[in-house]
Short mmCIF file of C-alpha atoms in Angstrom, two decimals:
data_model
loop_
_atom_site.label_atom_id
_atom_site.label_comp_id
_atom_site.label_asym_id
_atom_site.label_seq_id
_atom_site.Cartn_x
_atom_site.Cartn_y
_atom_site.Cartn_z
CA UNK A 82 98.97 83.84 -110.89
CA UNK A 83 95.21 83.97 -111.41
CA UNK A 84 94.36 85.16 -107.90
CA UNK A 85 91.76 87.90 -107.56
CA UNK A 86 92.35 91.28 -105.95
CA UNK A 87 89.79 93.75 -104.61
CA UNK A 88 89.85 97.42 -105.64
CA UNK A 89 88.53 100.51 -103.78
CA UNK A 90 84.89 99.63 -104.55
CA UNK A 91 85.34 96.02 -103.39
CA UNK A 92 84.92 94.76 -106.97
CA UNK A 93 86.88 91.63 -107.72
CA UNK A 94 89.57 92.41 -110.29
CA UNK A 95 91.40 89.53 -111.92
CA UNK A 96 95.00 90.40 -112.77
CA UNK A 97 95.11 87.68 -115.45
CA UNK A 98 92.39 85.93 -117.40
CA UNK A 99 92.12 82.84 -119.59
CA UNK A 100 92.31 84.04 -123.18
CA UNK A 101 92.81 83.07 -126.82
CA UNK A 102 92.39 79.29 -127.30
CA UNK A 103 91.67 78.65 -123.61
CA UNK A 104 88.87 81.24 -123.61
CA UNK A 105 87.51 79.85 -126.89
CA UNK A 106 87.32 76.42 -125.25
CA UNK A 107 85.60 77.79 -122.13
CA UNK A 108 83.04 79.65 -124.31
CA UNK A 109 82.32 76.45 -126.26
CA UNK A 110 83.85 77.63 -129.53
CA UNK A 111 86.47 74.86 -129.49
CA UNK A 112 85.35 71.31 -128.88
CA UNK A 113 88.66 70.22 -127.35
CA UNK A 114 90.87 71.89 -124.75
CA UNK A 115 94.07 73.33 -126.20
CA UNK A 116 97.35 71.69 -125.18
CA UNK A 117 98.76 74.95 -123.82
CA UNK A 118 96.77 77.24 -121.52
CA UNK A 119 96.56 80.82 -122.79
CA UNK A 120 96.28 83.69 -120.31
CA UNK A 121 96.41 87.45 -120.77
CA UNK A 122 97.97 89.51 -118.01
CA UNK A 123 98.32 93.27 -117.50
CA UNK A 124 102.04 92.97 -116.81
CA UNK A 125 104.71 90.92 -118.55
CA UNK A 126 105.30 87.54 -116.95
CA UNK A 127 107.45 84.58 -117.82
CA UNK A 128 105.46 81.60 -119.07
CA UNK A 129 105.96 78.02 -117.97
CA UNK A 130 105.56 75.07 -120.31
CA UNK A 131 101.89 74.75 -119.37
CA UNK A 132 101.04 78.42 -119.92
CA UNK A 133 101.40 80.86 -122.78
CA UNK A 134 101.16 84.37 -121.34
CA UNK A 135 99.99 87.24 -123.54
CA UNK A 136 100.65 90.80 -122.41
CA UNK A 137 97.98 93.46 -122.77
CA UNK A 138 98.15 96.84 -121.08
CA UNK A 139 94.55 97.38 -122.26
CA UNK A 140 92.21 94.80 -120.81
CA UNK A 141 89.04 96.77 -120.10
CA UNK A 142 86.54 95.76 -117.43
CA UNK A 143 84.05 94.74 -120.16
CA UNK A 144 86.73 92.42 -121.62
CA UNK A 145 86.84 90.41 -118.37
CA UNK A 146 84.16 87.90 -117.43
CA UNK A 147 83.92 84.66 -115.54
CA UNK A 148 83.03 81.34 -117.13
CA UNK A 149 82.63 78.16 -115.09
CA UNK A 150 84.28 79.99 -112.17
CA UNK A 151 87.35 80.89 -114.24
CA UNK A 152 88.27 84.49 -115.11
CA UNK A 153 88.16 84.70 -118.89
CA UNK A 154 88.16 87.25 -121.71
CA UNK A 155 84.70 88.18 -123.00
CA UNK A 156 83.39 86.53 -126.17
CA UNK A 157 84.10 89.57 -128.39
CA UNK A 158 87.62 89.98 -126.92
CA UNK A 159 88.29 86.26 -127.37
CA UNK A 160 87.29 86.45 -131.04
CA UNK A 161 89.44 89.55 -131.47
CA UNK A 162 92.45 87.84 -129.86
CA UNK A 163 92.03 84.77 -132.07
CA UNK A 164 91.62 86.83 -135.24
CA UNK A 165 95.19 88.11 -134.99
CA UNK A 166 96.64 84.80 -136.18
CA UNK A 167 93.65 82.90 -137.56
CA UNK A 168 92.68 82.65 -141.20
CA UNK A 169 89.45 84.41 -142.25
CA UNK A 170 87.69 81.08 -142.80
CA UNK A 171 88.54 80.01 -139.24
CA UNK A 172 87.17 83.26 -137.79
CA UNK A 173 84.03 82.87 -139.90
CA UNK A 174 83.51 79.37 -138.44
CA UNK A 175 84.07 80.70 -134.89
CA UNK A 176 81.55 83.51 -135.44
CA UNK A 177 79.04 81.00 -136.80
CA UNK A 178 79.63 78.70 -133.81
CA UNK A 179 79.17 81.62 -131.39
CA UNK A 180 75.81 82.38 -133.03
CA UNK A 181 74.79 78.71 -132.97
CA UNK A 182 75.33 78.47 -129.22
CA UNK A 183 73.62 81.86 -128.80
CA UNK A 184 76.59 83.69 -127.32
CA UNK A 185 76.77 86.23 -130.14
CA UNK A 186 74.07 87.70 -132.38
CA UNK A 187 75.10 89.13 -135.76
CA UNK A 188 71.62 89.29 -137.41
CA UNK A 189 71.41 93.07 -136.72
CA UNK A 190 68.59 93.67 -139.23
CA UNK A 191 66.64 90.45 -139.00
CA UNK A 192 66.76 90.20 -135.21
CA UNK A 193 65.21 86.74 -135.08
CA UNK A 194 65.18 83.59 -137.15
CA UNK A 195 61.46 84.17 -137.83
CA UNK A 196 62.22 87.63 -139.28
CA UNK A 197 64.96 86.11 -141.41
CA UNK A 198 62.51 83.51 -142.76
CA UNK A 199 59.85 86.20 -143.46
CA UNK A 200 62.38 88.25 -145.43
CA UNK A 201 63.27 85.26 -147.61
CA UNK A 202 59.60 84.38 -148.17
CA UNK A 203 58.91 87.99 -149.23
CA UNK A 204 61.87 87.85 -151.63
CA UNK A 205 60.53 84.61 -153.14
CA UNK A 206 57.06 86.10 -153.62
CA UNK A 207 58.48 89.22 -155.31
CA UNK A 208 60.59 87.07 -157.64
CA UNK A 209 57.47 85.13 -158.68
CA UNK A 210 55.86 88.49 -159.55
CA UNK A 211 58.86 89.38 -161.72
CA UNK A 212 60.47 91.78 -159.25
CA UNK A 213 64.18 91.16 -158.80
CA UNK A 214 66.37 92.64 -156.11
CA UNK A 215 69.93 92.82 -155.03
CA UNK A 216 70.62 92.54 -151.32
CA UNK A 217 73.41 94.70 -149.92
CA UNK A 218 74.62 94.42 -146.35
CA UNK A 219 75.76 97.43 -144.37
CA UNK A 220 79.32 96.09 -143.91
CA UNK A 221 79.66 95.52 -147.66
CA UNK A 222 78.31 98.97 -148.44
CA UNK A 223 80.78 100.48 -145.96
CA UNK A 224 83.78 98.47 -147.16
CA UNK A 225 83.09 98.35 -150.92
CA UNK A 226 80.78 101.24 -151.86
CA UNK A 227 82.20 101.60 -155.38
CA UNK A 228 81.76 97.90 -156.17
CA UNK A 229 78.18 97.96 -154.82
CA UNK A 230 77.31 101.02 -156.93
CA UNK A 231 78.90 99.44 -160.04
CA UNK A 232 76.86 96.26 -159.56
CA UNK A 233 73.65 98.21 -159.02
CA UNK A 234 74.28 100.27 -162.16
CA UNK A 235 74.87 97.10 -164.19
CA UNK A 236 71.71 95.53 -162.77
CA UNK A 237 69.63 98.62 -163.63
CA UNK A 238 71.05 98.81 -167.17
CA UNK A 239 70.11 95.16 -167.80
CA UNK A 240 66.66 95.69 -166.34
CA UNK A 241 66.05 98.77 -168.55
CA UNK A 242 67.16 96.81 -171.64
CA UNK A 243 64.74 93.99 -170.76
CA UNK A 244 61.86 96.47 -170.34
CA UNK A 245 62.69 98.20 -173.64
CA UNK A 246 62.49 94.85 -175.46
CA UNK A 247 59.14 93.97 -173.88
#
């Protein structure tokens, strides 16, 4: 079922790949192998007791990789597949684990741990000088712009009142 086929350009194309919990285990996100092997295939197939087959007519080339010699869904696709049934806290832990083992990098602004530390040191120094700030992430600004603006307005009103009293 997991045999490779060659296409016109002699690329190896895997008709089915390890996915979901099995892919998470292969990527190191799960510490223990799942009891049932998950695979995603481009056509519907009947599963045996050992396999759970997921059907996906859209499994792009970039969604297919190889890990330890086994065709597997890419890290982002694996996380996407798992997020369908997982609780938000579980996905958050998986994202954190993926960053810990350096398979995924979500510090888009900081870039490195050193930059992250410099930003926090700068914030500490500004606070000691009496300068307060509110940090807003891009995803929060995109998802909750009204709440962010409300909080900023409240912060500025309080700051103005403090300055008027001084």
